[in-house]
Short mmCIF file of C-alpha atoms in Angstrom, two decimals:
data_model
loop_
_atom_site.label_atom_id
_atom_site.label_comp_id
_atom_site.label_asym_id
_atom_site.label_seq_id
_atom_site.Cartn_x
_atom_site.Cartn_y
_atom_site.Cartn_z
CA MET N 100 125.09 72.27 121.95
CA LYS N 101 122.81 74.30 124.18
CA ILE N 102 118.91 74.02 124.40
CA TYR N 103 117.33 76.82 125.34
CA LEU N 104 112.75 77.47 126.44
CA VAL N 105 111.81 80.17 125.13
CA GLY N 106 108.95 82.74 123.39
CA GLY N 107 105.14 82.57 124.93
CA ALA N 108 106.44 79.09 127.23
CA ILE N 109 108.29 81.59 129.38
CA ARG N 110 105.56 84.72 128.83
CA ASP N 111 102.69 83.59 130.07
CA ASN N 112 104.20 81.91 132.82
CA LEU N 113 105.46 85.45 134.46
CA LEU N 114 102.04 86.47 133.72
CA ASN N 115 100.78 83.13 135.50
CA ILE N 116 99.35 82.36 132.74
CA LYS N 117 98.94 78.19 131.65
CA VAL N 118 101.09 77.37 129.66
CA THR N 119 100.06 74.92 127.09
CA ASP N 120 102.55 74.52 124.41
CA LYS N 121 107.18 74.86 124.83
CA ASP N 122 108.81 75.52 122.05
CA TRP N 123 112.73 75.85 121.87
CA VAL N 124 115.88 77.01 120.41
CA VAL N 125 119.00 74.72 120.12
CA VAL N 126 122.03 76.76 119.64
CA GLY N 127 125.38 75.31 118.41
CA SER N 128 124.20 72.28 116.18
CA ASN N 129 123.16 71.97 112.36
CA ILE N 130 120.31 69.37 110.84
CA ASN N 131 122.85 66.15 110.62
CA SER N 132 123.36 66.52 114.00
CA MET N 133 119.88 66.87 115.58
CA LEU N 134 118.49 63.36 113.11
CA LYS N 135 121.41 61.87 114.66
CA LEU N 136 120.43 62.50 118.20
CA GLY N 137 117.18 60.86 117.43
CA PHE N 138 115.35 64.36 116.29
CA ASN N 139 112.32 64.06 113.77
CA LEU N 140 112.41 66.63 110.73
CA VAL N 141 109.46 68.42 109.96
CA GLY N 142 110.09 72.29 109.68
CA LYS N 143 109.24 73.01 105.60
CA ASP N 144 110.22 76.76 105.60
CA PHE N 145 113.19 76.57 108.00
CA PRO N 146 114.79 73.81 110.26
CA VAL N 147 111.82 72.05 113.26
CA PHE N 148 112.38 69.41 114.53
CA LEU N 149 110.26 66.78 116.66
CA HIS N 150 111.51 65.78 119.90
CA PRO N 151 111.56 61.68 119.98
CA LYS N 152 109.78 61.67 123.20
CA THR N 153 108.03 64.72 124.52
CA HIS N 154 106.58 65.64 120.60
CA GLU N 155 108.12 69.41 121.80
CA GLU N 156 109.18 71.44 118.62
CA TYR N 157 112.89 72.82 118.85
CA SER N 158 114.06 75.04 116.48
CA LEU N 159 118.29 76.00 115.32
CA ALA N 160 119.13 78.76 116.05
CA ARG N 161 118.93 81.17 113.09
CA THR N 162 118.49 84.54 111.52
CA GLU N 163 116.24 85.86 108.91
CA TYR N 164 116.27 88.53 105.96
CA LYS N 165 113.29 89.81 103.61
CA SER N 166 113.74 88.10 100.06
CA GLY N 167 109.83 89.28 99.23
CA HIS N 168 106.30 89.61 99.47
CA GLY N 169 104.36 88.51 102.46
CA TYR N 170 104.29 85.87 105.39
CA LYS N 171 106.88 84.08 103.05
CA GLY N 172 108.87 86.33 101.58
CA PHE N 173 111.82 85.05 103.93
CA LYS N 174 115.41 83.76 103.89
CA TYR N 175 117.05 82.37 106.52
CA CYS N 176 119.99 81.04 107.88
CA ALA N 177 120.64 78.31 110.42
CA SER N 178 123.48 77.14 111.49
CA SER N 179 126.03 75.89 114.31
CA THR N 180 127.28 79.20 114.65
CA ILE N 181 124.19 81.70 114.91
CA SER N 182 124.04 82.89 118.81
CA LEU N 183 121.24 82.80 120.83
CA LYS N 184 121.30 87.13 121.09
CA GLU N 185 120.93 86.81 116.77
CA ASP N 186 118.00 83.83 117.36
CA LEU N 187 115.93 86.51 119.61
CA LEU N 188 116.52 89.79 117.68
CA ARG N 189 114.47 87.92 114.77
CA ARG N 190 111.44 87.83 117.21
CA ASP N 191 108.15 89.80 116.64
CA LEU N 192 108.09 91.75 120.61
CA THR N 193 110.48 91.79 123.33
CA ILE N 194 108.11 89.53 125.53
CA ASN N 195 108.01 86.53 123.50
CA ALA N 196 112.77 87.18 122.89
CA ILE N 197 113.27 85.86 126.40
CA ALA N 198 115.27 82.69 126.47
CA GLN N 199 116.21 80.25 129.58
CA ASP N 200 118.58 77.95 130.00
CA LYS N 201 117.87 74.38 131.96
CA LEU N 202 118.77 76.19 135.18
CA GLY N 203 115.95 78.40 135.09
CA ASN N 204 118.24 81.32 134.00
CA PHE N 205 116.82 83.77 131.91
CA TYR N 206 118.66 85.06 128.39
CA ASP N 207 116.75 89.07 128.47
CA PRO N 208 118.80 90.50 125.77
CA TYR N 209 116.11 93.29 124.71
CA ASN N 210 114.08 93.40 128.00
CA GLY N 211 111.01 91.44 127.65
CA ILE N 212 111.14 91.54 131.62
CA LYS N 213 110.98 94.18 131.82
CA ASP N 214 108.69 95.54 129.37
CA ILE N 215 105.99 92.04 130.83
CA LYS N 216 106.55 94.56 134.17
CA ASN N 217 105.29 97.34 132.30
CA ARG N 218 102.55 96.04 130.47
CA LEU N 219 104.04 96.27 127.06
CA LEU N 220 104.01 95.52 123.61
CA LYS N 221 107.22 96.17 122.31
CA HIS N 222 108.80 95.25 119.17
CA VAL N 223 112.47 94.36 118.89
CA SER N 224 113.72 96.06 116.11
CA SER N 225 112.96 98.34 112.43
CA SER N 226 113.06 94.07 111.26
CA PHE N 227 109.85 93.76 113.17
CA LYS N 228 108.27 95.27 109.40
CA ASP N 229 109.38 93.11 107.47
CA ASP N 230 106.68 89.87 108.58
CA PRO N 231 102.83 91.76 107.75
CA LEU N 232 101.48 88.63 109.93
CA ARG N 233 102.61 90.85 113.46
CA VAL N 234 100.57 92.67 112.05
CA LEU N 235 97.64 90.90 113.71
CA ARG N 236 99.65 88.80 115.76
CA VAL N 237 99.86 92.27 117.77
CA ALA N 238 96.42 92.79 117.73
CA ARG N 239 95.94 89.58 119.13
CA PHE N 240 97.85 89.96 121.83
CA ALA N 241 96.38 93.18 122.58
CA ALA N 242 93.47 91.68 123.03
CA LYS N 243 94.17 88.20 124.84
CA LEU N 244 96.68 90.37 127.10
CA LYS N 245 93.79 93.28 127.59
CA TYR N 246 92.59 92.27 131.15
CA LEU N 247 96.06 92.28 132.19
CA ASN N 248 96.23 96.14 131.52
CA PHE N 249 98.88 95.61 128.29
CA ARG N 250 99.11 98.02 125.41
CA ILE N 251 101.14 98.48 122.25
CA HIS N 252 104.25 100.50 122.55
CA GLU N 253 103.00 104.34 120.46
CA ASN N 254 106.24 103.68 118.09
CA THR N 255 105.31 99.71 117.58
CA LEU N 256 101.68 101.14 116.78
CA GLU N 257 103.58 103.76 114.30
CA LEU N 258 105.18 100.05 112.33
CA MET N 259 101.86 99.09 112.32
CA LYS N 260 100.80 102.02 110.47
CA ILE N 261 103.02 101.99 108.46
CA MET N 262 102.82 98.03 107.42
CA SER N 263 99.25 98.65 106.57
CA ASP N 264 99.91 102.00 104.22
CA SER N 265 102.78 99.72 102.58
CA GLY N 266 100.48 97.53 100.78
CA GLU N 267 102.05 93.92 102.52
CA LEU N 268 99.02 92.73 104.19
CA SER N 269 97.74 92.40 101.13
CA TYR N 270 99.98 89.69 100.38
CA LEU N 271 99.10 87.31 103.49
CA LYS N 272 96.98 83.75 103.26
CA PRO N 273 94.04 83.92 103.90
CA GLU N 274 94.56 80.58 105.92
CA ARG N 275 96.80 82.98 108.33
CA ILE N 276 94.29 85.81 108.85
CA TRP N 277 91.91 83.35 109.67
CA LYS N 278 94.09 81.38 112.26
CA GLU N 279 95.24 84.86 113.90
CA THR N 280 91.62 85.97 113.73
CA TYR N 281 90.05 83.40 115.28
CA ASN N 282 92.82 82.96 117.83
CA ALA N 283 91.76 86.41 119.01
CA LEU N 284 88.16 85.18 118.67
CA GLN N 285 89.32 82.38 121.87
CA SER N 286 90.47 85.74 123.90
CA THR N 287 89.04 87.35 126.47
CA ASN N 288 88.45 90.85 124.92
CA PRO N 289 88.20 89.73 120.96
CA GLN N 290 86.77 93.54 120.60
CA VAL N 291 90.00 94.33 120.89
CA PHE N 292 92.19 92.53 118.02
CA PHE N 293 89.55 94.34 115.44
CA GLN N 294 89.84 98.22 117.12
CA VAL N 295 93.63 97.49 117.27
CA LEU N 296 93.43 96.60 113.30
CA LYS N 297 91.54 99.78 112.72
CA LYS N 298 93.69 102.06 114.40
CA CYS N 299 96.74 100.79 112.72
CA ASN N 300 94.82 101.20 109.52
CA ALA N 301 94.73 97.60 108.73
CA LEU N 302 90.94 96.88 109.36
CA SER N 303 89.74 98.33 105.66
CA ILE N 304 92.77 96.30 104.29
CA ILE N 305 91.76 92.29 105.90
CA PHE N 306 88.32 93.42 107.42
CA PRO N 307 86.78 96.38 104.58
CA GLU N 308 83.12 94.91 105.20
CA ILE N 309 83.49 95.68 108.90
CA ASN N 310 85.89 98.55 108.81
CA LYS N 311 82.50 100.15 106.66
CA LEU N 312 80.51 100.08 109.59
CA TYR N 313 82.24 102.88 111.23
CA GLY N 314 80.66 106.14 110.51
CA ILE N 315 77.18 104.70 109.38
CA PRO N 316 74.25 106.75 111.44
CA ALA N 317 71.83 104.89 113.47
CA PRO N 318 68.43 106.23 115.71
CA SER N 319 69.65 107.48 118.56
CA LYS N 320 66.69 106.15 120.44
CA TRP N 321 68.06 102.91 119.36
CA HIS N 322 71.22 102.96 119.47
CA PRO N 323 72.84 105.85 121.96
CA GLU N 324 76.23 105.35 120.22
CA ILE N 325 74.35 105.71 116.70
CA ASP N 326 77.71 104.88 114.88
CA THR N 327 77.71 101.16 114.01
CA GLY N 328 81.17 100.58 114.22
CA ILE N 329 81.24 101.48 117.45
CA HIS N 330 78.22 99.29 118.25
CA THR N 331 79.85 96.38 116.35
CA MET N 332 82.79 95.55 118.47
CA LEU N 333 80.50 96.89 121.90
CA THR N 334 78.70 93.77 121.02
CA LEU N 335 81.75 91.99 120.30
CA LYS N 336 82.07 92.76 124.08
CA ILE N 337 79.23 91.76 125.14
CA ILE N 338 78.64 88.88 123.18
CA SER N 339 82.43 87.36 124.34
CA LYS N 340 81.33 87.64 128.14
CA LEU N 341 78.16 85.21 127.45
CA THR N 342 80.00 82.47 125.87
CA LYS N 343 83.40 81.63 124.63
CA ASN N 344 81.74 79.99 121.70
CA VAL N 345 83.60 81.28 118.44
CA PRO N 346 81.79 80.93 115.96
CA THR N 347 78.97 82.37 117.89
CA ARG N 348 81.03 85.67 118.55
CA PHE N 349 82.11 85.84 115.41
CA ALA N 350 78.75 85.56 114.15
CA ALA N 351 77.60 88.58 116.06
CA LEU N 352 80.56 90.44 114.83
CA CYS N 353 78.75 90.23 111.75
CA HIS N 354 74.47 90.89 112.49
CA ASP N 355 75.00 94.13 111.41
CA ILE N 356 77.83 93.78 108.88
CA GLY N 357 74.48 94.72 105.91
CA LYS N 358 74.25 98.45 107.00
CA GLY N 359 76.97 98.65 105.69
CA LEU N 360 75.47 98.98 102.31
CA THR N 361 72.41 100.71 103.57
CA PRO N 362 71.71 103.68 100.83
CA GLN N 363 72.89 106.93 102.55
CA LYS N 364 69.51 108.70 101.97
CA LEU N 365 68.36 105.94 104.03
CA TRP N 366 70.27 106.68 106.94
CA PRO N 367 69.86 106.29 110.69
CA ARG N 368 67.23 103.19 109.47
CA HIS N 369 68.35 100.66 107.58
CA PRO N 370 65.25 98.43 105.97
CA GLY N 371 66.29 94.67 105.90
CA HIS N 372 69.87 95.16 106.46
CA GLY N 373 69.76 91.67 107.53
CA ASN N 374 68.90 89.68 104.22
CA ALA N 375 71.68 92.68 102.26
CA GLY N 376 74.15 91.36 104.94
CA ILE N 377 74.25 87.57 103.79
CA PRO N 378 76.00 88.58 99.99
CA LEU N 379 78.53 90.29 102.73
CA ILE N 380 78.91 87.00 105.23
CA LYS N 381 79.29 84.59 102.58
CA GLY N 382 81.59 86.89 100.20
CA LEU N 383 84.12 87.36 104.12
CA CYS N 384 83.59 83.62 104.86
CA ASN N 385 84.77 82.47 101.30
CA LYS N 386 87.61 84.74 100.87
CA LEU N 387 88.94 83.82 104.32
CA LYS N 388 88.12 79.89 104.11
CA ILE N 389 86.27 80.01 107.15
CA PRO N 390 84.56 77.24 107.93
CA ASN N 391 80.87 76.81 106.68
CA ASN N 392 79.09 75.99 110.33
CA ILE N 393 80.23 79.87 111.32
CA LYS N 394 78.88 80.86 107.97
CA HIS N 395 75.54 79.31 108.11
CA LEU N 396 75.44 80.64 111.11
CA SER N 397 76.58 84.14 110.98
CA ILE N 398 73.43 84.22 108.45
CA ILE N 399 70.79 84.10 109.88
CA ALA N 400 71.96 85.77 112.58
CA ALA N 401 72.45 88.37 110.53
CA SER N 402 68.70 87.03 109.42
CA ILE N 403 66.98 87.00 112.28
CA HIS N 404 69.09 88.49 115.27
CA ASP N 405 66.88 91.81 115.34
CA ILE N 406 62.97 89.44 115.44
CA ILE N 407 63.32 87.56 118.41
CA HIS N 408 63.83 91.29 120.11
CA ASP N 409 60.13 91.25 119.57
CA ILE N 410 59.58 87.68 120.64
CA TYR N 411 56.60 89.08 122.47
CA ASN N 412 54.78 90.04 119.23
CA GLN N 413 55.28 87.53 117.29
CA LYS N 414 52.42 84.84 115.43
CA PRO N 415 52.56 82.07 116.41
CA LYS N 416 53.23 80.47 112.85
CA ASP N 417 55.72 83.26 112.58
CA ILE N 418 57.50 81.45 115.46
CA LEU N 419 57.72 78.33 114.02
CA ASN N 420 58.83 79.37 110.83
CA ILE N 421 62.20 81.01 112.59
CA TYR N 422 62.90 77.60 114.08
CA ASN N 423 62.56 76.48 111.15
CA ILE N 424 64.79 78.78 109.77
CA ILE N 425 67.52 77.42 111.55
CA ASP N 426 67.05 74.33 112.36
CA ALA N 427 66.20 74.09 115.22
CA TRP N 428 65.09 70.26 115.06
CA ARG N 429 68.07 69.27 113.94
CA LYS N 430 70.43 71.59 115.52
CA PRO N 431 69.04 72.76 118.83
CA GLU N 432 72.64 74.17 119.62
CA ARG N 433 71.35 76.99 117.18
CA VAL N 434 68.50 78.01 119.49
CA LYS N 435 70.96 79.25 122.35
CA GLN N 436 73.73 80.61 119.76
CA ILE N 437 70.76 83.53 118.64
CA ALA N 438 69.59 83.86 121.95
CA LEU N 439 72.80 85.21 123.00
CA ILE N 440 73.10 86.94 119.49
CA SER N 441 70.13 88.55 119.79
CA GLU N 442 70.59 89.37 123.29
CA ALA N 443 74.63 90.61 122.25
CA ASP N 444 73.03 92.89 120.18
CA ALA N 445 70.19 94.37 122.68
CA ARG N 446 72.79 95.65 125.48
CA GLY N 447 75.94 96.34 122.41
CA ARG N 448 74.69 99.11 123.27
CA LEU N 449 75.84 103.08 124.89
CA THR N 450 74.40 102.69 128.92
CA LEU N 451 72.40 99.85 128.33
CA GLU N 452 75.44 96.72 128.52
CA TYR N 453 72.89 96.42 131.66
CA ILE N 454 69.64 96.01 130.57
CA LYS N 455 68.00 92.06 131.27
CA TYR N 456 67.04 90.38 127.98
CA LYS N 457 64.84 88.53 128.89
CA GLN N 458 63.53 88.14 124.92
CA GLY N 459 66.63 85.57 125.16
CA LYS N 460 65.17 83.18 128.13
CA TYR N 461 61.92 83.14 126.03
CA PHE N 462 62.22 82.37 123.08
CA ILE N 463 64.71 79.02 124.36
CA ASN N 464 61.71 77.65 127.35
CA MET N 465 59.44 78.28 124.18
CA TYR N 466 62.00 75.94 122.21
CA LYS N 467 62.13 73.46 125.01
CA TYR N 468 58.67 73.43 125.45
CA ILE N 469 57.58 72.18 122.16
CA SER N 470 60.50 69.65 121.84
CA LYS N 471 58.70 67.60 124.00
CA LEU N 472 56.17 65.90 120.78
CA ASN N 473 57.20 62.91 120.17
CA ILE N 474 57.87 62.71 116.81
CA LYS N 475 58.18 58.66 117.03
CA SER N 476 54.77 57.93 118.02
CA ILE N 477 53.84 60.33 115.43
CA ILE N 478 54.90 58.58 112.72
CA ASN N 479 54.65 55.07 114.29
CA ASN N 480 51.08 55.82 115.23
CA SER N 481 50.29 57.21 111.74
CA ASN N 482 48.51 56.62 108.19
CA LEU N 483 50.62 59.16 107.01
CA LYS N 484 53.39 59.18 104.59
CA GLY N 485 55.55 61.67 103.10
CA ASP N 486 55.23 65.37 102.68
CA PHE N 487 51.96 64.29 105.23
CA ILE N 488 53.87 63.27 108.38
CA SER N 489 55.89 66.32 108.07
CA LYS N 490 52.77 68.31 108.07
CA LYS N 491 51.18 66.88 110.76
CA ILE N 492 54.42 66.84 112.59
CA GLN N 493 54.74 71.20 112.18
CA ASP N 494 50.73 71.53 112.20
CA GLU N 495 51.83 69.75 115.81
CA ARG N 496 54.63 71.88 117.21
CA LEU N 497 52.14 74.61 115.81
CA LYS N 498 49.89 73.46 118.82
CA LEU N 499 52.55 73.43 121.62
CA ILE N 500 53.29 77.22 120.68
CA LYS N 501 50.18 78.82 121.31
CA TYR N 502 49.19 76.60 124.49
CA PHE N 503 52.94 77.82 125.65
CA LEU N 504 51.81 81.25 124.71
CA LYS N 505 48.33 81.07 126.54
CA LEU N 506 50.52 79.91 129.21
CA LYS N 507 52.63 83.10 129.25
CA ASN N 508 49.63 85.41 129.01
#
């Protein structure tokens, strides 16, 4: 029995990226032997074990072949006769098909180290096309490694197009799609994930709501890039520089989604696109089983992001209504989230990336000022009850907004 470190840990170590997880492959063993050594069997689809002390994952060397549709449409063979080279052959990219023994020696039959040096995302074999999830995985790796100038090999991109056009992506489970998307949204350049999906014809299948934005014009006066799909990607790029928070990034992705429903006769204007996008956001989040906190933030951002642009001209009661809509009193973090999304929208436009967006800080500072209101004092020192207390609190908040506006003018 021989044990090798494989996959992402080797790749990341060679790229000087912090290694967070280690995966191991076991050659020349079987399930019974692993159990006798104290390993815990946890794999449902194929034999995966947890080390009794480190709890790291150990998999028996195996081969796979396509037997049906989707991610789970595979049969596997895991036996003591499967070689390390055979196991590595089933993996997605050459940079993930490198093994290392306990002495530190590399085993690299598919030139993964060379592709790491050349910054290339390249499939290991033609069996790459058997797993539709790999389209999303490659897009995610492209997003993750963009800052290191990685690119997708043209043959791999061509395979991804074939896979998209085959209909196989429709068999992917929502949970798998969201997991890859979530991981991509954590990367430095999440916009690359969606750009790659667009390039290989997968965006129209996985995110038709986003894909539909391409080709839809906006007024050149406000949007020099004109195309709403391009604007959406620029917005996602900017928000990712402003925050690492995934819910905020996803909400920024969806902020203009309603423009996909604007009748062509109204182009390039999009009146009411914020509220028009709400059913689309709900549908997308329900389809991919996206957590409710992300869905609710996305709905709010679509509804009011452009109002923040005009915050200096809003009436006090309308400003108070914005804070009420986002439930700022119970969820104060949303104030900053909405401010950042609005900033990303304003700066996510061709030639406007570096503009100063003062409205966001103004919106945040006003909230901080209003939050000084002592709610407990109002409740304890008032003879009011029920809805009258709520109205009193609202009245006092409105007074503070008016006073804040006077201080700033």
